[in-house]
Short mmCIF file of C-alpha atoms in Angstrom, two decimals:
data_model
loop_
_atom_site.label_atom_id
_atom_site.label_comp_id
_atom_site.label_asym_id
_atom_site.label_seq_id
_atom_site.Cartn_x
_atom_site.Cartn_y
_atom_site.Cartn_z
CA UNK A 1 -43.19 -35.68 231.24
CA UNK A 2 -44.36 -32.98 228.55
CA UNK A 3 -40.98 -33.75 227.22
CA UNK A 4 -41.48 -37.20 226.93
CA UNK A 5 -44.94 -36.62 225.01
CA UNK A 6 -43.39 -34.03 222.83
CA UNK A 7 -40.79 -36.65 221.56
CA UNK A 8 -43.79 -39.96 221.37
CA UNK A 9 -45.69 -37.02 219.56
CA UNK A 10 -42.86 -36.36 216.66
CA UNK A 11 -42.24 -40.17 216.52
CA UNK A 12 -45.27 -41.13 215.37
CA UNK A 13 -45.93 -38.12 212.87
CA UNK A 14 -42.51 -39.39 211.84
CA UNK A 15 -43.95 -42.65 211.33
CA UNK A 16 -46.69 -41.31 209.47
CA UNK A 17 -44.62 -39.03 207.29
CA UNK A 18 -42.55 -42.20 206.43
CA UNK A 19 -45.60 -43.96 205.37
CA UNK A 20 -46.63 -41.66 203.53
CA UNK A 21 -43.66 -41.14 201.16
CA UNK A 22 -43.45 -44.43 201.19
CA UNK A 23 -46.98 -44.73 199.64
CA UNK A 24 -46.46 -42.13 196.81
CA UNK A 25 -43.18 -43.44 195.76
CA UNK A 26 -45.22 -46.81 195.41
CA UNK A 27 -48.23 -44.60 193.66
CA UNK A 28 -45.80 -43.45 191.19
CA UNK A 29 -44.00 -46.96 190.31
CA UNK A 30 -47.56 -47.91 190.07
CA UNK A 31 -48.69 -45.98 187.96
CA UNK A 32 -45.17 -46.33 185.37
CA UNK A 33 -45.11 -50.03 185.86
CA UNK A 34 -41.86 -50.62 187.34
CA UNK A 35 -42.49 -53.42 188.75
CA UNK A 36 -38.88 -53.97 190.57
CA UNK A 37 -38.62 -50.89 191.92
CA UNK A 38 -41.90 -51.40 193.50
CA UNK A 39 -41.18 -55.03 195.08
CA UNK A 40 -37.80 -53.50 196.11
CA UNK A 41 -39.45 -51.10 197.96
CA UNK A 42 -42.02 -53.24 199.85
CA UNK A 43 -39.22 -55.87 200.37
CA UNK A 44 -36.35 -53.60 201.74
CA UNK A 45 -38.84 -51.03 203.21
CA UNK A 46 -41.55 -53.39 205.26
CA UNK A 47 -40.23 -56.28 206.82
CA UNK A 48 -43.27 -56.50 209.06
CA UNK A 49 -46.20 -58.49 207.39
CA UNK A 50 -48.85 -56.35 209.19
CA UNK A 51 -46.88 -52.76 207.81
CA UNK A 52 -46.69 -54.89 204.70
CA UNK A 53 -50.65 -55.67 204.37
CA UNK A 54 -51.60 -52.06 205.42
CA UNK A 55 -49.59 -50.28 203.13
CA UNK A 56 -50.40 -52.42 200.65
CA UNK A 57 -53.94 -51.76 201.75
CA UNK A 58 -53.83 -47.67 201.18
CA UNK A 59 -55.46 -45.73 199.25
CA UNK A 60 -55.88 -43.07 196.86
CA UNK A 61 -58.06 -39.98 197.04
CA UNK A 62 -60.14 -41.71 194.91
CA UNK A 63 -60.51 -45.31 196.90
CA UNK A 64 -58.60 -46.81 194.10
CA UNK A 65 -55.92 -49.65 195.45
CA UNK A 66 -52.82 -50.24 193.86
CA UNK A 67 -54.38 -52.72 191.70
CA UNK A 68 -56.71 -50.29 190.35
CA UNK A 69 -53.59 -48.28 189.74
CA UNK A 70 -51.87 -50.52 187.76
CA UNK A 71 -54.50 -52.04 185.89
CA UNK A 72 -55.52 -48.41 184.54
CA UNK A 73 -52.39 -47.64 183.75
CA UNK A 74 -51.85 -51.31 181.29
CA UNK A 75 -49.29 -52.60 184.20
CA UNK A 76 -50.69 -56.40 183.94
CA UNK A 77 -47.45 -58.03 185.67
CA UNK A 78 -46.98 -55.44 188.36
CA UNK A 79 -50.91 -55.88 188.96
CA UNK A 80 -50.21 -59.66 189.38
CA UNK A 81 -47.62 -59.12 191.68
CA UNK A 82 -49.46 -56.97 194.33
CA UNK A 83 -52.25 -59.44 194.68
CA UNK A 84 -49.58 -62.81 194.98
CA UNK A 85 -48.87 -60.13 198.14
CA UNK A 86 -52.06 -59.49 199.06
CA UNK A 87 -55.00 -61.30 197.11
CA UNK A 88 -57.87 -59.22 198.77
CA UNK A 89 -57.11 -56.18 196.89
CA UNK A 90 -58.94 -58.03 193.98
CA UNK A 91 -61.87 -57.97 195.05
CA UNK A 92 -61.70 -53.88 196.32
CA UNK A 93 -63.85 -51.10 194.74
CA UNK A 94 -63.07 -47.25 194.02
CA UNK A 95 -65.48 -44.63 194.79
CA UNK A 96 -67.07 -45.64 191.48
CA UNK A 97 -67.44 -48.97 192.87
CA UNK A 98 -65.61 -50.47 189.99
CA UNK A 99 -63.17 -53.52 190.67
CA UNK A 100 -59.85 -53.86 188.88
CA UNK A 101 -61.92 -56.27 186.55
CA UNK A 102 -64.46 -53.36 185.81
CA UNK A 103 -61.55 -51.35 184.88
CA UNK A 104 -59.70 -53.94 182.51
CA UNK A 105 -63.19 -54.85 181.09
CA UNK A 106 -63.45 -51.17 180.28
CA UNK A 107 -60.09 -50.85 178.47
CA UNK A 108 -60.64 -54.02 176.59
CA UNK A 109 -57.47 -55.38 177.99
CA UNK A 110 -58.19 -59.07 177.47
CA UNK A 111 -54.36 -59.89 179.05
CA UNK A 112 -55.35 -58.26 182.31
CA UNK A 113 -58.84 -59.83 182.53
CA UNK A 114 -58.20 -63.90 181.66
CA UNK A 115 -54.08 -64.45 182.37
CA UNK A 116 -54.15 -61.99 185.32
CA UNK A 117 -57.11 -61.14 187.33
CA UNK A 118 -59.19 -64.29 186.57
CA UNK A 119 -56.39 -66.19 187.16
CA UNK A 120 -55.54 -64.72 190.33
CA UNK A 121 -59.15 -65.00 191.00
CA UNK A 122 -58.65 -68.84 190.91
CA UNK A 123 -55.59 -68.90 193.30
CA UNK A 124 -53.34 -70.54 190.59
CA UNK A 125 -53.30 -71.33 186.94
CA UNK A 126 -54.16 -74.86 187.16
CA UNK A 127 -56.75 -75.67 189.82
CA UNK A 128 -59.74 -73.32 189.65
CA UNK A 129 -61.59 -71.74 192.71
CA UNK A 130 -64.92 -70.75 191.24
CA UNK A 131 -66.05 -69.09 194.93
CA UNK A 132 -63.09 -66.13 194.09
CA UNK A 133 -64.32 -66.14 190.41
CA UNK A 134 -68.04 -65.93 190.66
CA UNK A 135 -67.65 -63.08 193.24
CA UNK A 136 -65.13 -60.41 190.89
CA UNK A 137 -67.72 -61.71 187.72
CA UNK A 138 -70.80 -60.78 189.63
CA UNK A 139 -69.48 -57.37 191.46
CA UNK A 140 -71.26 -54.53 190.52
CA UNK A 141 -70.30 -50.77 190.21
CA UNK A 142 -72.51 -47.56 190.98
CA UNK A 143 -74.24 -47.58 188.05
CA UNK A 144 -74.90 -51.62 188.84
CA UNK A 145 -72.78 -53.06 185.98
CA UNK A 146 -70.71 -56.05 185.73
CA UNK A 147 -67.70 -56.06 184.47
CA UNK A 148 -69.17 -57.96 181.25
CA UNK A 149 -71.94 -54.76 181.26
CA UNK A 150 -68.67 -52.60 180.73
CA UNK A 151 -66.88 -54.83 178.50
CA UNK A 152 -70.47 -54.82 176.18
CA UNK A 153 -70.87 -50.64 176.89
CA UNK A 154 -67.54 -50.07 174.86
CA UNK A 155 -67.91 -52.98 172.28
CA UNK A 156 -65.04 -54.81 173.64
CA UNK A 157 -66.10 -58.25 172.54
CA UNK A 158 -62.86 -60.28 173.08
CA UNK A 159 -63.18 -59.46 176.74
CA UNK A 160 -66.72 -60.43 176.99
CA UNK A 161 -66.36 -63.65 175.51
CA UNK A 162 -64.06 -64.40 178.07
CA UNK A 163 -66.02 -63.29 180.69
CA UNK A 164 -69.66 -65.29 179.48
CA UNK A 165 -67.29 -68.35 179.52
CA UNK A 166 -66.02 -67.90 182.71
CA UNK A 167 -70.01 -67.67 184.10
CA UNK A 168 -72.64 -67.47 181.83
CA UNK A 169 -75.03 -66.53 184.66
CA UNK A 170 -74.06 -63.05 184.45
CA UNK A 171 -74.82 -62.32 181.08
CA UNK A 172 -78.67 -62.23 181.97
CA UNK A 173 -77.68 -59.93 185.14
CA UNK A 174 -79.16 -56.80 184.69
CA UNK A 175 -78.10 -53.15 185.93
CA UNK A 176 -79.72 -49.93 187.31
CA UNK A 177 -81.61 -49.45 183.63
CA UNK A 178 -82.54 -52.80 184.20
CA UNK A 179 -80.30 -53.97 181.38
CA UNK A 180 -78.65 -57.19 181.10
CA UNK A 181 -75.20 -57.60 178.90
CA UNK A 182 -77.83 -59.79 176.65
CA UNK A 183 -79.79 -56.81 176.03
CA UNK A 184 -76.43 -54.44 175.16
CA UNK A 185 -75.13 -56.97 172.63
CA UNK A 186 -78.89 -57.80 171.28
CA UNK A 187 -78.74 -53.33 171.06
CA UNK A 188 -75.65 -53.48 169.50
CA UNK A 189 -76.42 -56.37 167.30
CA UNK A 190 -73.48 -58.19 168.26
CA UNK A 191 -74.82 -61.42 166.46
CA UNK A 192 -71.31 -63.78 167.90
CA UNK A 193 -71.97 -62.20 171.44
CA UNK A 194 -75.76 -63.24 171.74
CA UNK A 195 -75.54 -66.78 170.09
CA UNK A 196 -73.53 -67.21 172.76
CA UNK A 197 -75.29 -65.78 175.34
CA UNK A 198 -78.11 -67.95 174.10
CA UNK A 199 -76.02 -71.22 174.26
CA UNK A 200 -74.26 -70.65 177.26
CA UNK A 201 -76.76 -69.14 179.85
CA UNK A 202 -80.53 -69.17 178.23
CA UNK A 203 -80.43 -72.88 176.84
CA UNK A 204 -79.37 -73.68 180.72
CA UNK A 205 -82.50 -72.35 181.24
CA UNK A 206 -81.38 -68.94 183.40
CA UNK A 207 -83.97 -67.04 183.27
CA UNK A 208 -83.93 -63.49 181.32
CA UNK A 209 -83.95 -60.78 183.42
CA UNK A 210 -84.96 -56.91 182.87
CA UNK A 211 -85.86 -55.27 179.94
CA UNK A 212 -86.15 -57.82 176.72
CA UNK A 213 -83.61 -58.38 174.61
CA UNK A 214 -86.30 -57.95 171.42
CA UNK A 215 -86.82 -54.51 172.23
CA UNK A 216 -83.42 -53.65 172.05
CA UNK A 217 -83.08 -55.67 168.70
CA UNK A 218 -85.66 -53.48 167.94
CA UNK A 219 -84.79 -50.52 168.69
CA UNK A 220 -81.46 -50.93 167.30
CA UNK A 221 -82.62 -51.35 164.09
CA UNK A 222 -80.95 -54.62 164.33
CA UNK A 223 -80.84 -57.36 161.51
CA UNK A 224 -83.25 -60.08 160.64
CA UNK A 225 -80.49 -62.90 161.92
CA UNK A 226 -80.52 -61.14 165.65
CA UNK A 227 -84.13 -60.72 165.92
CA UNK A 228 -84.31 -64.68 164.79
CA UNK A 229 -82.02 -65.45 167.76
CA UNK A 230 -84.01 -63.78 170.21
CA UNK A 231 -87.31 -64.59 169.33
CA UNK A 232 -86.17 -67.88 169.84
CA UNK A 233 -85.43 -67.70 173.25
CA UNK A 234 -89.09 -67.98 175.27
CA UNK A 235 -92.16 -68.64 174.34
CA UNK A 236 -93.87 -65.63 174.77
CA UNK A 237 -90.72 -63.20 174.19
CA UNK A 238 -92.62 -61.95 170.75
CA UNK A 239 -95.45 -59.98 173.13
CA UNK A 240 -93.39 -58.82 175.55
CA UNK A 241 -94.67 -56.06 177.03
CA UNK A 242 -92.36 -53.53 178.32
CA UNK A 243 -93.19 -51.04 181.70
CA UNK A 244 -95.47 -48.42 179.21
CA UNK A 245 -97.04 -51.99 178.01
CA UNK A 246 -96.05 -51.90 174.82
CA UNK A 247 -94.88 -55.04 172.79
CA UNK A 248 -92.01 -55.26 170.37
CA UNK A 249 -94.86 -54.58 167.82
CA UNK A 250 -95.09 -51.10 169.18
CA UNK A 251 -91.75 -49.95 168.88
CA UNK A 252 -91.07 -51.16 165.87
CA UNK A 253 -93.90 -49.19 164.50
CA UNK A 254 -92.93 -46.21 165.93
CA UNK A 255 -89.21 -46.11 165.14
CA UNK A 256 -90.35 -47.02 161.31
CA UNK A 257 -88.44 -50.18 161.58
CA UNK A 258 -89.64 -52.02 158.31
CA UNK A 259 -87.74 -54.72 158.58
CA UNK A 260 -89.07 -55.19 162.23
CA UNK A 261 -92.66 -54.78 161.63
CA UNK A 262 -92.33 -57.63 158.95
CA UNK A 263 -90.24 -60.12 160.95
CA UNK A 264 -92.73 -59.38 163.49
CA UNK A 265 -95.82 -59.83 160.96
CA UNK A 266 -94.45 -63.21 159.34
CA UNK A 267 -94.44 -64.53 163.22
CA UNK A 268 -98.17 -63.69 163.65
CA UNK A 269 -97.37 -61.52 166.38
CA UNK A 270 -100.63 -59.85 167.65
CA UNK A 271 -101.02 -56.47 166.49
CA UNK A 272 -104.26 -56.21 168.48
CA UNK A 273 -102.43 -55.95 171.79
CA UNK A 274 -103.04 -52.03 173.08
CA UNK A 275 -100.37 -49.95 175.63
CA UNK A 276 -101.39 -48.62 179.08
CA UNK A 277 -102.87 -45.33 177.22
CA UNK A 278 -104.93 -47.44 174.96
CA UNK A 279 -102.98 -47.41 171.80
CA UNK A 280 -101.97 -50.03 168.91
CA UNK A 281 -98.94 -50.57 166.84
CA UNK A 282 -100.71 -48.79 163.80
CA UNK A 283 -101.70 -45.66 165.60
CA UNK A 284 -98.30 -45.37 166.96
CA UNK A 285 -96.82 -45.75 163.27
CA UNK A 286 -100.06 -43.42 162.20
CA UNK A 287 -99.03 -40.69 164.87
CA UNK A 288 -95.52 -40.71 162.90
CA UNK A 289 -96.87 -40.48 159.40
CA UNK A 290 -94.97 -43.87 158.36
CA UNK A 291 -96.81 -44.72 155.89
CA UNK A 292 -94.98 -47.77 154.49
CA UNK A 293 -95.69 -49.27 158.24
CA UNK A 294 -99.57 -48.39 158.03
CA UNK A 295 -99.19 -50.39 154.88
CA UNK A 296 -97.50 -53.51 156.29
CA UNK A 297 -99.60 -54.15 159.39
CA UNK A 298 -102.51 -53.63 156.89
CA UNK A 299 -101.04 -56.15 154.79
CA UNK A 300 -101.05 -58.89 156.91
CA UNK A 301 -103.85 -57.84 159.49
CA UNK A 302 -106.10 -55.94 157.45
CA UNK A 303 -109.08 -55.22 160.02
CA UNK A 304 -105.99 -53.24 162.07
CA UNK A 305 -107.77 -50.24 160.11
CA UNK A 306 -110.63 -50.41 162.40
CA UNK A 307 -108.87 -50.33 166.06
CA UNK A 308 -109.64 -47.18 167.75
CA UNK A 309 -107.62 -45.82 170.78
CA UNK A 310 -108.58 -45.08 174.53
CA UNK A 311 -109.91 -41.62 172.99
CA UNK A 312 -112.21 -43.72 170.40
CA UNK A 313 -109.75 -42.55 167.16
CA UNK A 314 -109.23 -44.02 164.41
CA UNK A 315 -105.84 -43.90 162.63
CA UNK A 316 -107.28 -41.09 160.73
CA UNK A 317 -107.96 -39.03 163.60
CA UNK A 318 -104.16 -40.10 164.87
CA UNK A 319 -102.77 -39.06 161.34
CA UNK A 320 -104.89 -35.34 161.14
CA UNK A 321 -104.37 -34.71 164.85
CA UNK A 322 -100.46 -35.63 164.41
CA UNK A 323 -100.19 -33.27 161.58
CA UNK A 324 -99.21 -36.00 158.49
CA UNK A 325 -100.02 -34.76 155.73
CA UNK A 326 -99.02 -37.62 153.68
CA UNK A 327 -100.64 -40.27 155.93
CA UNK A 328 -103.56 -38.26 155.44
CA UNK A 329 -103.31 -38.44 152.09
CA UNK A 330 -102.88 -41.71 151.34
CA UNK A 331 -106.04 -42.63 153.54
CA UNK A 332 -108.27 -39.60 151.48
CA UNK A 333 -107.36 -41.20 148.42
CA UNK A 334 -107.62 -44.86 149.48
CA UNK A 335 -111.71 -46.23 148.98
CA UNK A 336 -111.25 -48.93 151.77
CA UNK A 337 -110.26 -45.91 153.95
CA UNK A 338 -113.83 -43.38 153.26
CA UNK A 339 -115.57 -45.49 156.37
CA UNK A 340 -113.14 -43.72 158.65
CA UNK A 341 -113.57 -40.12 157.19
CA UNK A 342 -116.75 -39.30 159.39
CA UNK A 343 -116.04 -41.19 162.77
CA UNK A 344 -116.29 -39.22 165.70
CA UNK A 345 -114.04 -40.06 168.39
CA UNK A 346 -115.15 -39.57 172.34
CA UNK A 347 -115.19 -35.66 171.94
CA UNK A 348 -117.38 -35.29 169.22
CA UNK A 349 -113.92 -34.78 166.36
CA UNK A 350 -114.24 -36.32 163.10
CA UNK A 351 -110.72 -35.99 161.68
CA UNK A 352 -111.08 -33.21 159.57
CA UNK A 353 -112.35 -31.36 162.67
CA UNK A 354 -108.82 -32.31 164.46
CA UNK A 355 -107.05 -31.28 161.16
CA UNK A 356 -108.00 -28.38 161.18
CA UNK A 357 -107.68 -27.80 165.27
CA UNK A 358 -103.63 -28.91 164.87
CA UNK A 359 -103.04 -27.33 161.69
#
């Protein structure tokens, strides 16, 4: 008897020795795309289907499949021939939680993403199965990205068109920093990427999701032509307010976007609107001694000069207690500006006091 377990024992750590080198020869011709030496292998090696499935099943120390595998490595016809073996694999994520889509999307390898995967996705190249398709295009990784978030991350925008065209839906999906692929290509300023966006998903009225696409405009520093897009796509998009409560009014003035604070300014946007700590666009553009901003929300909503924060200041105080000296300046020298000189705010500080406290 202690024989016969002795032998049952070295068969099967046979068996699993056999798998295994069987497995890294198939890791290697993986990852160097020889594809016939790989189908030789499964097809000489594994005549049962089950043996077949679970080896083709394994996988790396890192969870990736053999799709993952050969997709990283730029093997786009090997890939295609593992999943015609065994189509689940497609849909399979690495530690990362990244799909073999993620991974194409993030090489920008627009032959692997529409004539491969998508088309495996589908079952054949003719007769579409959008169940299969919707799922891979909606997956998301650790870090809650599509595959179109990825494509958008690393500017790859061949591989993103493709990807809004195969569901527009997910181009308003939004990821852990509750940012949509709208709002990377409004950042960006990829002016082809959201037009489409805009036709394909927001004109089918799909809602926006996350963090506005405007404030990324904004803070991107992005041309007039984007911000004209997006401010086009809901009503009330132009006060937006984001988690601090500020509007796209607010950022622009901080960043000393000029280009921003006018689009913004033509569009009557209200520059009235206060954040959670009680501040307006012109003491935010005060507090950074932009002058040329003070000047253009001035310009085209003069009694701005008279808003006072949640600590009753004045831009004045904001300018002297911020330390810019040219902001200051400018106001001294200005007559329209003498009303603020001797405000107090709630403390008792005019600004020269506060000048002279943060000097």
């Amino acid at each position: 008897m202690e024989a016969h377990h002795g032998t049952q024992d070295f068969e099967e750590t046979d068996g699993d020795a056999d798998n295994l080198r069987l497995y890294q020869q198939l890791y290697s011709y993986a990852i160097h795309g020889q594809t016939n030496r790989f189908n030789d292998t499964i097809a000489n090696e594994l005549h049962d289907p089950n043996a077949r499935v679970q080896l083709l099943s394994r996988r790396s120390p890192q969870n990736n499949t053999f799709v993952h595998i050969a997709v990283s490595s730029g093997h786009v016809k090997l890939a295609a021939k593992i999943l015609q073996q065994h189509k689940p694999l497609l849909l399979e994520k690495n530690f990362e939680g990244d799909t073999a889509l993620h991974i194409a999307a993030k090489a920008g390898d627009i032959d692997t993403t529409t004539n491969t995967l998508l088309r495996e996705a589908r079952g054949t190249t003719n007769v579409e199965n959008n169940g299969d398709v919707l799922t891979l295009l909606r997956m998301k990784n650790n870090e809650e990205n599509t595959a179109l978030h990825e494509a958008l991350i690393r500017g790859h925008q061949s591989v993103a068109k493709c990807l809004i065209d195969a569901d527009p839906a997910v181009s308003l999906y939004t990821n852990k920093e509750q940012k949509s692929p709208l709002y990377l290509a409004a950042e960006q300023g990829l002016v082809e990427i959201v037009k489409l966006i805009k036709e394909k998903a927001v004109e089918k009225n799909i809602e926006i999701q996350g963090k506005s696409p405007l404030f990324a405009a904004i803070l991107g520093r992005q041309k007039k032509e984007v911000l004209k897009i997006i401010s086009n796509m809901e009503a009330n998009i132009l006060n937006s307010k984001d988690e601090k409560g500020r509007t796209p009014l607010h950022c622009a003035a901080s960043i000393g976007y000029l280009e921003g604070v006018r689009f913004l300014g033509r569009r009557l946007v209200d520059s009235h609107q206060e954040d959670h700590c009680g501040n307006f666009p012109i003491h935010y553009a005060s507090s950074k001694g932009h002058v040329d901003i003070v000047k253009e929300l001035l310009r085209y909503c003069p009694d701005s000069m008279e808003l006072r924060n949640s600590s009753d200041q004045n831009i004045l105080h904001v300018a002297a207690r911020s330390g810019k000296d040219n902001l200051v300046q400018y106001f001294l020298k200005k007559v329209e500006f003498q009303m603020l000189i001797n405000q107090k705010d709630n403390r008792g500080n005019t600004p020269l006091h506060l000048a002279k406290m943060y000097d």
